[in-house]
XYZ file of C-alpha atoms in Angstrom:
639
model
C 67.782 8.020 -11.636
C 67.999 9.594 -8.230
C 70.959 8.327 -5.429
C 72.087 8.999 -2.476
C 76.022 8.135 -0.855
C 76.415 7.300 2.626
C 79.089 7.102 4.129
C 82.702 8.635 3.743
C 85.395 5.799 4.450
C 86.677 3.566 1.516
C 84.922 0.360 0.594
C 87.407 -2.241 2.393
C 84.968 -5.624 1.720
C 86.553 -8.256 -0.400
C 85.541 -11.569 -1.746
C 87.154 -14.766 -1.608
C 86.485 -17.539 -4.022
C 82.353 -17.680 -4.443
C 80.865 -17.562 -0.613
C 83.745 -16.310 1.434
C 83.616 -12.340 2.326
C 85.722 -10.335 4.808
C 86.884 -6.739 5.998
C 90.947 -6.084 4.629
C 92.195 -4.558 7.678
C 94.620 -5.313 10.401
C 92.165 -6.522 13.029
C 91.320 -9.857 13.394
C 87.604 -10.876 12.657
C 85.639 -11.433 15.376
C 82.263 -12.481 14.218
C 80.821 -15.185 11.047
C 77.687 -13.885 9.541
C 76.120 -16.899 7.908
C 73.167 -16.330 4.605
C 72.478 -19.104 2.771
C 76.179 -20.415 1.464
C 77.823 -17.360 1.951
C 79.932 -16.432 5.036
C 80.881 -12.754 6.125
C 84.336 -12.550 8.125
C 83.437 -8.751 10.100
C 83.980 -7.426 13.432
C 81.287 -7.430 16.459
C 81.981 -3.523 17.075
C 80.783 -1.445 13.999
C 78.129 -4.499 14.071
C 76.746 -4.190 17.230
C 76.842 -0.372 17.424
C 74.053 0.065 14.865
C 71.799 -3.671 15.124
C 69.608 -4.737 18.658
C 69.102 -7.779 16.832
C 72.538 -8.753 15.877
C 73.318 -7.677 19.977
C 70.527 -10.422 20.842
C 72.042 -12.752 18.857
C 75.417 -12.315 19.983
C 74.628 -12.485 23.278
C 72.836 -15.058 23.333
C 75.629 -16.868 20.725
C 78.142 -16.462 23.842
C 75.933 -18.365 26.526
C 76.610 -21.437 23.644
C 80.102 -20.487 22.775
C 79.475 -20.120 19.359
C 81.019 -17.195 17.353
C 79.093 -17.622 14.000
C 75.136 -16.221 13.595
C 72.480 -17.565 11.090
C 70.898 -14.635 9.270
C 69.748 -16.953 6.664
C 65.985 -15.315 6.560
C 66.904 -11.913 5.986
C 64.893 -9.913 3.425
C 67.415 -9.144 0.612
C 69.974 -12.329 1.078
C 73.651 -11.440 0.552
C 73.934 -8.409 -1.261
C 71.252 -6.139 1.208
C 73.077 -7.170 4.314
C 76.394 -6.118 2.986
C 75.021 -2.900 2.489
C 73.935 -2.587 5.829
C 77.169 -3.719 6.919
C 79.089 -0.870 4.974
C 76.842 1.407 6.662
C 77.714 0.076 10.004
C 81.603 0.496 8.965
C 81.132 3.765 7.782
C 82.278 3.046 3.949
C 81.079 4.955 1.149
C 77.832 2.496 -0.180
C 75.555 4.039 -3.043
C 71.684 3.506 -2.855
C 68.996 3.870 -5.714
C 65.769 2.599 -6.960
C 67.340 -0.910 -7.488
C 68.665 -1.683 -4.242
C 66.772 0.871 -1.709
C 64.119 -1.227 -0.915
C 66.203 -4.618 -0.487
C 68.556 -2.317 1.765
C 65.349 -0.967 3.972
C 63.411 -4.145 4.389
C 67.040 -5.795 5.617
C 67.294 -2.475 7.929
C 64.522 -3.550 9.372
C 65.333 -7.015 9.851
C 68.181 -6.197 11.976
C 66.628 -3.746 13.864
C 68.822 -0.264 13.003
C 66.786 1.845 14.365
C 66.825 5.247 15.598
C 66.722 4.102 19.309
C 70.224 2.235 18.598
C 72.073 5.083 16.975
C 71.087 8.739 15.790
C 71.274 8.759 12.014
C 70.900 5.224 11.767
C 70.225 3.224 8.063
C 66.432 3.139 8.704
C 66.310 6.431 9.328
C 68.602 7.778 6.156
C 66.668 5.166 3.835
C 63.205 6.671 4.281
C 64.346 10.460 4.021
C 65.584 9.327 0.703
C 62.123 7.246 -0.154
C 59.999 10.271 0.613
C 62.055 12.949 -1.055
C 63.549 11.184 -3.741
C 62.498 7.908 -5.239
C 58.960 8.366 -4.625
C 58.997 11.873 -6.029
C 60.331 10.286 -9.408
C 58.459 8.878 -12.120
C 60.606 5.540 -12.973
C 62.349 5.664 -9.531
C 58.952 4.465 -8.429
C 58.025 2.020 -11.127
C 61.636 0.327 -10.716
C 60.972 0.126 -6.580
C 57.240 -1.071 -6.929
C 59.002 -3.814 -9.448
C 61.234 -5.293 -6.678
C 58.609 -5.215 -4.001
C 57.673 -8.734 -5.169
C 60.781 -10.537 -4.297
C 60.708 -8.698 -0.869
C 57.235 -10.064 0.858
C 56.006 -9.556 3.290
C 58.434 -7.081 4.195
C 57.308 -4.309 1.469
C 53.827 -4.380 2.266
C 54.263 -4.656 5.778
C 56.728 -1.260 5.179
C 53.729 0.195 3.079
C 56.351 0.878 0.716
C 53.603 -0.565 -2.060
C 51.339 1.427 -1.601
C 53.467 4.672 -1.464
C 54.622 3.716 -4.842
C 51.171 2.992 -5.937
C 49.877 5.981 -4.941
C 53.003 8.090 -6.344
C 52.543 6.214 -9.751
C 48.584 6.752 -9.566
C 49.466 10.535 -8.803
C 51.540 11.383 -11.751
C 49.390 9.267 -13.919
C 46.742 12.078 -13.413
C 48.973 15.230 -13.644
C 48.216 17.835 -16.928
C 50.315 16.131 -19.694
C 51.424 19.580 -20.345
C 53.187 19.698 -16.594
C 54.754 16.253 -17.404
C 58.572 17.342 -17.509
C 60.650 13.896 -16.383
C 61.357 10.685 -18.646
C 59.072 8.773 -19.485
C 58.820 5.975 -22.559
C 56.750 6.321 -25.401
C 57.439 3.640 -28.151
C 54.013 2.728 -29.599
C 53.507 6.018 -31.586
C 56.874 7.678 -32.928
C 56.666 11.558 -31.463
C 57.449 14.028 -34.506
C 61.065 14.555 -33.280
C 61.692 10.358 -33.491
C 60.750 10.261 -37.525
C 62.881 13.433 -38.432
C 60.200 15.865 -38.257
C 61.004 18.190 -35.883
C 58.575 21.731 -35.818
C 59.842 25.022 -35.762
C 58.681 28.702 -35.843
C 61.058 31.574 -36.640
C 64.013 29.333 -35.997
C 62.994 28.439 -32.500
C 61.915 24.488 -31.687
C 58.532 24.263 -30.728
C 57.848 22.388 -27.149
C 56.902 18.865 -28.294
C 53.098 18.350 -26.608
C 52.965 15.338 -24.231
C 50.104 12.541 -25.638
C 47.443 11.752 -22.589
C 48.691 8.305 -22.425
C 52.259 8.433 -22.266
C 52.595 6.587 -18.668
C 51.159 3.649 -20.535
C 54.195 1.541 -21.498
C 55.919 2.446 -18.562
C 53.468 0.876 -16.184
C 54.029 -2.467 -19.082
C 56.781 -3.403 -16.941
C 54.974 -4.229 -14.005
C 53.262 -7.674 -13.136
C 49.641 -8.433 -13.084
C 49.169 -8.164 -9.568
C 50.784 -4.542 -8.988
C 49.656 -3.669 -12.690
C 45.881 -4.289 -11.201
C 46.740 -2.091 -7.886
C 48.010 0.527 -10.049
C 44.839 0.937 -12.659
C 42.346 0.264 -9.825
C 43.951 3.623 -8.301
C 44.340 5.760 -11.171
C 40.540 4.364 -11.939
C 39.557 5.079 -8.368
C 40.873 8.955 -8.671
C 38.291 9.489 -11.523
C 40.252 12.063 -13.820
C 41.712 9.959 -16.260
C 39.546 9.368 -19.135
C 38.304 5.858 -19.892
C 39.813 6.111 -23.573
C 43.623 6.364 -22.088
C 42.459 3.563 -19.297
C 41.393 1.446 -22.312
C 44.246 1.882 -24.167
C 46.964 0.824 -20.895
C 45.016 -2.078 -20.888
C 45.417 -2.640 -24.705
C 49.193 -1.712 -24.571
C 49.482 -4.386 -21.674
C 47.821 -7.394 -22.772
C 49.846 -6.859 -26.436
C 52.833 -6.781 -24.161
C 52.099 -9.740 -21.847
C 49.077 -12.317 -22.878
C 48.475 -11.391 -27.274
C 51.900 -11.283 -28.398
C 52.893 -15.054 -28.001
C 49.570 -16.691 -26.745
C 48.852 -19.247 -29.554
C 52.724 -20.415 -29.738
C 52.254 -20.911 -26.613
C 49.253 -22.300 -26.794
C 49.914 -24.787 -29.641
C 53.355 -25.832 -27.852
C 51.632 -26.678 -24.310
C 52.803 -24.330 -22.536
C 51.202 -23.436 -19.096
C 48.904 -20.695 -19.501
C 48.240 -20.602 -15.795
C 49.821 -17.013 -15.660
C 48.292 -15.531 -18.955
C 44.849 -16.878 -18.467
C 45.506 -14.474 -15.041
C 46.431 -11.507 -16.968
C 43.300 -12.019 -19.124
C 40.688 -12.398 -16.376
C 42.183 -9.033 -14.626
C 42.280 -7.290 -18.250
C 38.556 -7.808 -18.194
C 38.058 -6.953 -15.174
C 39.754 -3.428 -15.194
C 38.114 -2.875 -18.399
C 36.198 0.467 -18.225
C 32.673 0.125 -18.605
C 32.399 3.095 -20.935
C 31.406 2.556 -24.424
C 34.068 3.290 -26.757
C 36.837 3.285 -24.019
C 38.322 -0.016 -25.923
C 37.679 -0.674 -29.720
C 35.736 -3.845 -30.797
C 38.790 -5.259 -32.189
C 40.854 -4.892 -29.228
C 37.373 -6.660 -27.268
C 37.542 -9.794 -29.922
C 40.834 -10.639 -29.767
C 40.585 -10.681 -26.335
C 37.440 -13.012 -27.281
C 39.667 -14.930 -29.450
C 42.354 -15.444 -26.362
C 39.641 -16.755 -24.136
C 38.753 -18.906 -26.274
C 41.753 -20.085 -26.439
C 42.761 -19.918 -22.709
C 39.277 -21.765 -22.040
C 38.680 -19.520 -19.626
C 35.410 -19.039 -17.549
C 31.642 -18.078 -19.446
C 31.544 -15.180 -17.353
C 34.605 -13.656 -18.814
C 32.675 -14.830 -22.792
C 29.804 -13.277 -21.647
C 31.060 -10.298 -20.534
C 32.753 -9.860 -23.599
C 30.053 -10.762 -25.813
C 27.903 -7.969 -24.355
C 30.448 -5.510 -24.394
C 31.210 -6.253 -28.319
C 27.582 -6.628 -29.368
C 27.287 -2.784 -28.239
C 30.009 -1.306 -30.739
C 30.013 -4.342 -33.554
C 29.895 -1.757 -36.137
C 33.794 -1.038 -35.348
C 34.380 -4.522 -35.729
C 36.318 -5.797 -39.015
C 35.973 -8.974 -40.998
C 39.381 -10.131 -39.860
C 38.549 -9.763 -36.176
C 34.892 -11.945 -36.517
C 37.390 -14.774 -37.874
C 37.600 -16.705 -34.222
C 39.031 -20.431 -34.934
C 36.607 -23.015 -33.625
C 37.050 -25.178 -30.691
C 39.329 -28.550 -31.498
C 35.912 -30.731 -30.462
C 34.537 -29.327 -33.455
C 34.624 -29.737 -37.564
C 34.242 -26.205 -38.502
C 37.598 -23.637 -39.370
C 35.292 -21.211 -37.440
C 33.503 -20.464 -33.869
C 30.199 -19.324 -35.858
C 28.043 -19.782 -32.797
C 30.403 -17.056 -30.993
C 29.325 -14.593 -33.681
C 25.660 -15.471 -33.885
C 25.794 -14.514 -30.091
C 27.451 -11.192 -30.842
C 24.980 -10.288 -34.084
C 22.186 -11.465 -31.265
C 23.368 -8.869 -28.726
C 23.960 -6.110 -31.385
C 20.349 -6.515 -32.819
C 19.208 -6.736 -29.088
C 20.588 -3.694 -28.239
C 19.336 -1.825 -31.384
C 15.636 -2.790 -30.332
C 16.290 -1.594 -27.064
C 17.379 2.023 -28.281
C 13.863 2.811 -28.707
C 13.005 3.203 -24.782
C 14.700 4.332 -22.189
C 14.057 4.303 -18.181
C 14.280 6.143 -15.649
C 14.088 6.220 -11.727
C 10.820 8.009 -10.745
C 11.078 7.849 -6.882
C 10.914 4.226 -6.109
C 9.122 3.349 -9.377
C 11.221 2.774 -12.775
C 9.203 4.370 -15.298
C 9.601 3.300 -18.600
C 9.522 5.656 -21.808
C 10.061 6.218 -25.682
C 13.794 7.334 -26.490
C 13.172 9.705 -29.007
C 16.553 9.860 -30.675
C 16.781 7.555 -33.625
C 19.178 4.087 -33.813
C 21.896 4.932 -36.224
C 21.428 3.658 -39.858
C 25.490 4.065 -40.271
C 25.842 1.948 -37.837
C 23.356 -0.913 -38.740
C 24.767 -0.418 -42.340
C 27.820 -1.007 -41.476
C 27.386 -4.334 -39.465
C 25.720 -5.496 -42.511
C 28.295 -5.227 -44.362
C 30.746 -6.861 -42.029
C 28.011 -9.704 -41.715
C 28.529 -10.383 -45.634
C 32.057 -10.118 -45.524
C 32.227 -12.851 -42.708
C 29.716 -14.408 -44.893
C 31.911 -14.758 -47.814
C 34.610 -16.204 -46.079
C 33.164 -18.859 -43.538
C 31.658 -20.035 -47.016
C 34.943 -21.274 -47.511
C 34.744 -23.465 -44.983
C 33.786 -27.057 -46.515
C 32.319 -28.315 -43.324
C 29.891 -25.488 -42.754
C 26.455 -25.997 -42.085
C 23.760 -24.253 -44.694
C 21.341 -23.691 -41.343
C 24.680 -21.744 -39.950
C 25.126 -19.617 -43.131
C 21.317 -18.760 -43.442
C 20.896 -18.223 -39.663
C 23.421 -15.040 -39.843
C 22.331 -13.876 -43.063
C 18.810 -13.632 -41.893
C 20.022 -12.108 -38.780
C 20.647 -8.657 -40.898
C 17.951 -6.033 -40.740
C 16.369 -6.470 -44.753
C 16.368 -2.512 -44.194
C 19.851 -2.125 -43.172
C 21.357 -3.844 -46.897
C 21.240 -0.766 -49.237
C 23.038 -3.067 -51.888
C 22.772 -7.113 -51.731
C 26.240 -7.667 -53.909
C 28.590 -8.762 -50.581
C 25.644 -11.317 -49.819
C 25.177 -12.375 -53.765
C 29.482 -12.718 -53.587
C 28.920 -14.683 -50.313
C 26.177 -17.379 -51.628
C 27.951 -17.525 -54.767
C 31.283 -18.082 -52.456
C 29.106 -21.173 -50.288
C 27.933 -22.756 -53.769
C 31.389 -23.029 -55.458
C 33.086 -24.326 -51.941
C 29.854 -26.831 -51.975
C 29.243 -28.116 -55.460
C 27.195 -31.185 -54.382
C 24.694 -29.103 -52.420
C 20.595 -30.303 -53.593
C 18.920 -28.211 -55.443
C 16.297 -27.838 -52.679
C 18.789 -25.802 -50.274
C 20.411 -23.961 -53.279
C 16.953 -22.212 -53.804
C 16.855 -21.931 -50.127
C 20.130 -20.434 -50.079
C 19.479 -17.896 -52.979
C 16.019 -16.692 -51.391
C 18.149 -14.633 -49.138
C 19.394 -12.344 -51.689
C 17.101 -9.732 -53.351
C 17.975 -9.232 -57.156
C 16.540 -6.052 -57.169
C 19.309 -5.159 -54.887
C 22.258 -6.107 -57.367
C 24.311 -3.475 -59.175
C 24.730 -3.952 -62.753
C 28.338 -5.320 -61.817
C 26.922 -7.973 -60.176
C 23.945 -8.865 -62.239
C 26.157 -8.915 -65.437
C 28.120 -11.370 -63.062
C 25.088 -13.298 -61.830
C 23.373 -13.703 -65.542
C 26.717 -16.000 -66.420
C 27.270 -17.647 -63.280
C 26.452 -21.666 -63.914
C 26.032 -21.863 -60.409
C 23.285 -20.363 -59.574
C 19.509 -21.774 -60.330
C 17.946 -20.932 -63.317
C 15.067 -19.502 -62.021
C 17.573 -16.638 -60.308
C 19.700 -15.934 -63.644
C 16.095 -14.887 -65.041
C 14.775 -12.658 -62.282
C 17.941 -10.780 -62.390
C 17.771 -10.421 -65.645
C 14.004 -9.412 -65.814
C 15.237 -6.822 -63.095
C 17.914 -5.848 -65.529
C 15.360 -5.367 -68.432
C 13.191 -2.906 -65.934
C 16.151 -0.875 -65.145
C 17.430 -0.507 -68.035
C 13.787 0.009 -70.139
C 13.702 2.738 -67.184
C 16.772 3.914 -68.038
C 16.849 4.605 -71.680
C 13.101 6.510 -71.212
C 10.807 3.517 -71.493
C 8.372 4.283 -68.234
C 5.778 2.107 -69.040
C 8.050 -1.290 -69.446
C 7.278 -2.399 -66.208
C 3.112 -2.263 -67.558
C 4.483 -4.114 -69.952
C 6.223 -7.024 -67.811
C 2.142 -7.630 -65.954
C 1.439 -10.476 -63.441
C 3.692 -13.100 -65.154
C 6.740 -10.603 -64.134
C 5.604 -10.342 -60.814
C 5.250 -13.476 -60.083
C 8.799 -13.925 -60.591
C 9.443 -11.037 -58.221
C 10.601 -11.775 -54.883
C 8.918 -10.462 -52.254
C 10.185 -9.040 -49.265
C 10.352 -11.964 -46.741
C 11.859 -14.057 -49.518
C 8.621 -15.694 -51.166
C 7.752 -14.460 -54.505
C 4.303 -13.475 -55.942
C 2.116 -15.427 -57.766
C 0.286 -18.940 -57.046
C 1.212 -22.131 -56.037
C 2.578 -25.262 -57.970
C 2.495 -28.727 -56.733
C 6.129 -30.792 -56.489
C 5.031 -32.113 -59.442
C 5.532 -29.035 -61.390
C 8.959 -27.973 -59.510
C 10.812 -31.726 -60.717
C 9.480 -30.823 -64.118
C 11.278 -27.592 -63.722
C 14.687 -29.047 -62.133
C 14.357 -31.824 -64.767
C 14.870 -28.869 -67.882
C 11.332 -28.901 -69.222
C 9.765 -26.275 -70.271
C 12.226 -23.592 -69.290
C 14.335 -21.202 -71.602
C 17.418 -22.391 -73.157
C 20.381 -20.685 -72.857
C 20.437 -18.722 -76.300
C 17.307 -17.614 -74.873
C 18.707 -16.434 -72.083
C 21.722 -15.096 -74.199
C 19.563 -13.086 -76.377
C 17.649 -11.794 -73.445
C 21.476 -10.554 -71.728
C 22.089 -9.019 -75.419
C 18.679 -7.075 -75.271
C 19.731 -6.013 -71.559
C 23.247 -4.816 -73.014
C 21.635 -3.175 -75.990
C 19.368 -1.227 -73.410
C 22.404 0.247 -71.411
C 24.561 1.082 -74.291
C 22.569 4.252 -74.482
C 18.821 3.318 -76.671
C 20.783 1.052 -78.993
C 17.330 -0.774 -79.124
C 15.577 2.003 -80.761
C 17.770 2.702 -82.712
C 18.036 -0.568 -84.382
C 13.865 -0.452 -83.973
C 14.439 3.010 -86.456
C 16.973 2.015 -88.942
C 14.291 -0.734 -89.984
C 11.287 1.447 -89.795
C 13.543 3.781 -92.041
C 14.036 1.091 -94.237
C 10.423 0.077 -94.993
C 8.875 3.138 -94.755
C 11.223 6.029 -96.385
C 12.310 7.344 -93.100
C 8.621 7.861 -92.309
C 8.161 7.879 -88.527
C 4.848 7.521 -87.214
C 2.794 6.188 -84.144
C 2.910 2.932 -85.603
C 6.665 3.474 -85.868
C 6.914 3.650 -82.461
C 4.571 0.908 -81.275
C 6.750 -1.745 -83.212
C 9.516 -0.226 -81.306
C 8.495 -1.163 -78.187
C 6.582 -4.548 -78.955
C 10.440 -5.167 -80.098
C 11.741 -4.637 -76.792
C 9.070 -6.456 -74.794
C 8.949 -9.288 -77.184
C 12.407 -11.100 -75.775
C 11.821 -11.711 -71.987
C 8.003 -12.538 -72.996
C 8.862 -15.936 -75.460
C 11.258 -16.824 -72.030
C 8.831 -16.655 -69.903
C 6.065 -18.817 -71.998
C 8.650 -21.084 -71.711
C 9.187 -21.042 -68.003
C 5.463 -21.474 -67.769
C 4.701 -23.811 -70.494
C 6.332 -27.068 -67.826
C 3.446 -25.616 -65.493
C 0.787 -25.467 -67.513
C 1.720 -29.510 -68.457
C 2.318 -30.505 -64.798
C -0.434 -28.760 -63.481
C -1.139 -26.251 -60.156
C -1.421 -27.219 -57.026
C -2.550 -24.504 -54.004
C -0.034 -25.835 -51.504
C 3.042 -26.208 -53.052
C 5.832 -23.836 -53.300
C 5.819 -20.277 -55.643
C 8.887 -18.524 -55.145
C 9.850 -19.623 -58.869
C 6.247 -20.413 -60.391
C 5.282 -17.326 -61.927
C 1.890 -18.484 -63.241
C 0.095 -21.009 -66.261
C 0.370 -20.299 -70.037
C 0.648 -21.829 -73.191
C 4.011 -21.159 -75.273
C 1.770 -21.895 -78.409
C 0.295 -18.447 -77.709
C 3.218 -16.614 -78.346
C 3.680 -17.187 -81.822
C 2.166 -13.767 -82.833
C 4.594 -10.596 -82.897
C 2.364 -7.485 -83.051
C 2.538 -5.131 -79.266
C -1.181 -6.482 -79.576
C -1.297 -9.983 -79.349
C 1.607 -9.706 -77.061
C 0.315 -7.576 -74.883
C -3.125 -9.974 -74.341
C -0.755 -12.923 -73.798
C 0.551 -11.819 -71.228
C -2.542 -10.857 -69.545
């Protein structure tokens, strides 16, 4: 820290009890300097030498024949004018960044100017601002700090903004000319975790990081902290990145750190909902400057602030551009006291709205064509990573507002939908999600179960999750079968078996969900679907059981054909023939084929109806028809 002495005479003021302070010499005082409750005993000499306002008020003191003066407004109080005093009595008084400006604004005050006396305070004090304090890094911080207590004298002094500007300056320099003190706590440098580099014996120069005046400027309040950024902003050569992170490093330091305790114990926020307005504000407007989770917990603070919708919106818009950054954690905003949920869901529908917005928009582009905006196709390509990625973090949220008891179904579907079908390579985060809403909702109809489940494509499900799916009680019936029909095709297609999907003809595909959620085949009345609910004519569960043991046989490696051999073998001498082979494969088409007569015997009883719903009505047969066991009469059956 820089200083400067003035003065060459000892220090001869002393203090008396709290308030009373006096010059120990031999001459009587002449004078009573009055500040607030505390009285200065000095002489009118050394005084009036240096002051033309203390020689106004002394004169005009002695028209009124009163020896003691008021001061009681001076900049500084106490402590400043004592300096100034010293000066005037030629003791030895030390200045620095602490007490400089205090000393010049009370300079001022009392009029020591050069007009008075050559070499006056004023005069001294601003030789040591210009080539000292403002020429060093914290020097400046630490004078810009005390500027508050001292208004309207700093600004009037333009002492601000010369510490503004001196700050902004060295904010900008090369990090590899930075050569003063500066802190740096947030990331340990090499040297701090024991780590220190060397070559050939020699220490290497430790590399200053591009935002290493960040925690410094921390100490400063909002007000100056805005002048400061604006500046550095305003000078254009620092990049957005190190602007965004000051402005992280800041609000963890002033507004994150304690908000909600403060919140929950009703504290007044007045202050911090400040610093979060201006945080926005200064926010650069590049994207990628601040990450997405930095941008939702500042979400999360305004919601918890209740601060304005412009400040929601702006945030809204700036996370919807980068929501692929975000993480599940971050989405997890509490919801609003007025309301039942654990979770602000309608904040992140607006987000996932502004994301897909802005993906839809990627595929034009304008441009200013004299005083015509022309309009044109952006040729480069939205990023799959990046919509990939957001659905995933869609079914992670998913699985864990499903948690929530009081959640609405219309809530859950309205996000799940709001994922490009495209953009989920694999459907098992939304399968654990549903599964997550039906365990945390037991009593939920069977009506908006089969709503529920038509979001999730079973041809999408790893083998993980169908083996999970095929035992999970939860789920409709109707669901546990098409995964494992899908099962059966992949793992027919697996083991060699190319034409089992022939095999599995319309009846499978009716069961197949198509891609906006309906499945193929005809219509069934209501009727037909209460006959369904209701158990009739629908597998049992060693059917399905046998089915799961003919999918597991398929992916232990052909275990099915094998068995199909050892009892051709058997019969026919280890003969194999066409034949052979033909009962091999009427063996592993037979299984799923006596379910599904059974999931379409309770049609053919309750009937078909035109209008009613398909998505689990694969089509109208007759179980009695099944009876038969050769590839033939299978085969027609099905057709």
């Amino acid at each position: 820290m820089k200083h400067m002495k003035l003065g060459s005479k000892p220090d001869l003021f002393q203090t008396e009890g709290g308030n009373i302070r006096f010059v120990a010499t031999e001459l009587a005082t002449d004078i009573v300097i009055s500040i607030g409750d505390v009285k200065f005993y000095l002489h009118k000499f050394p005084l009036l030498s240096k002051s033309s306002r203390l020689q106004r008020l002394v004169a005009s003191s002695n028209v009124e024949g009163n020896d003691e003066l008021d001061i009681s407004d001076i900049p500084g109080g106490p402590s400043a004018f004592e300096i100034c005093a010293k000066f005037c009595y030629g003791m030895i008084v030390t200045l620095n960044a602490y007490n400089v400006l205090a000393a010049r604004c009370a300079a001022e005050y009392l009029e020591m100017f050069e007009t008075i006396d050559k070499g006056n305070l004023i005069y001294k004090i601003d030789v040591f601002l210009t080539s000292s304090i403002f020429r060093a890094w914290k020097d400046s911080i630490i004078v810009l700090q005390s500027t508050k207590s001292l208004l309207p004298w700093s600004e009037n002094l333009k002492v601000i903004n010369h510490c503004i500007d001196s700050i902004a300056s060295k904010a900008l320099i090369d990090p590899s000319e930075v050569e003063w003190s500066y802190t740096y706590n947030r990331k340990k440098l090499p040297s701090e975790n024991g780590h220190d580099s060397h070559w050939n014996g020699i220490r290497k120069q430790l590399i200053v990081p591009k935002d290493w005046w960040v925690e410094d400027l921390c100490d400063l309040e909002m007000d100056l902290y805005k002048r400061v950024i604006m500046m550095i902003k305003a000078k254009g050569r620092t990049p957005p990145i190190v602007i965004g992170e000051a402005l992280r490093a800041y609000a963890y330091r002033r507004l994150l750190g304690s908000l909600e305790d403060a919140v929950n114990n009703g504290v007044d926020c007045t202050k911090r909902r400040a610093v979060l307005e201006t945080i926005i504000f200064l926010l650069p407007t590049e994207k990628g400057s601040v990450s997405c989770g930095f941008l939702l917990k500042l979400l999360k603070a305004a919601c918890l602030l209740e601060v304005g919708d412009s400040c929601h919106d702006i945030l809204i818009k700036r996370i919807g551009t980068q929501l692929d950054g975000a993480s599940v954690s971050d989405l997890l905003i509490p919801a609003n006291t007025s309301e039942n949920t654990l979770y602000n869901v309608d904040l992140i529908i607006a987000i996932v709205e502004e994301f897909v917005s802005k993906q839809s928009d990627t595929g034009k582009m304008k441009f200013q064509d004299d005083d015509e905006i022309v309009e044109v196709e952006n040729l480069t390509p939205v990023s799959s990573t990046s919509n990939l990625a957001v659905a995933n973090l869609i079914d992670g949220y998913l699985a864990e507002i499903a948690k929530d008891t009081n959640l609405p179904l219309s809530k859950f579907i309205a996000i799940a939908e709001m994922v490009c079908p495209v953009s989920r390579k694999n459907h098992d985060g939304l399968y654990r999600a549903i599964d997550m809403y039906l365990k945390e909702h037991p009593s939920l109809p069977k009506s908006e179960k089969k709503a529920l489940c038509r979001l999730m494509d079973c041809k999408k499900l790893s083998q993980d999750a169908c083996l999970h799916a095929v035992q999970n009680e939860r789920l409709p019936l109707r669901v546990v079968v098409q995964v494992l029909f899908f099962e059966q095709i992949r793992a027919s297609a697996a083991s060699g078996r190319t034409n089992a999907a022939a095999d599995l003809t319309s009846a499978v595909h009716s069961l197949l969900p198509r891609e906006n959620g309906n499945s193929y085949g005809s219509s069934r009345s209501a009727a037909t679907t209460t006959t369904e609910e209701d158990g009739t004519g629908v597998p049992t569960s060693s059917d399905i059981n046998s089915f799961r043991s003919l999918r597991l046989a398929n992916n232990s490696g052909g275990s099915e054909r094998s068995s199909g051999s050892s009892d051709i073998n058997n019969n026919n001498n280890n003969n194999k023939s066409c034949d052979d082979k033909s009962s091999i494969k009427s063996k592993g088409s037979l299984m799923p084929k006596k379910i599904l007569s059974k999931l379409w015997s309770g049609k053919t009883n309750a009937g078909e109806s035109s209008s009613s719903d398909t998505s689990e009505s694969p089509g109208s047969l007759n179980p009695e028809e099944v009876k038969s066991t050769t590839s033939r009469n299978t085969r027609r059956l099905v057709t």
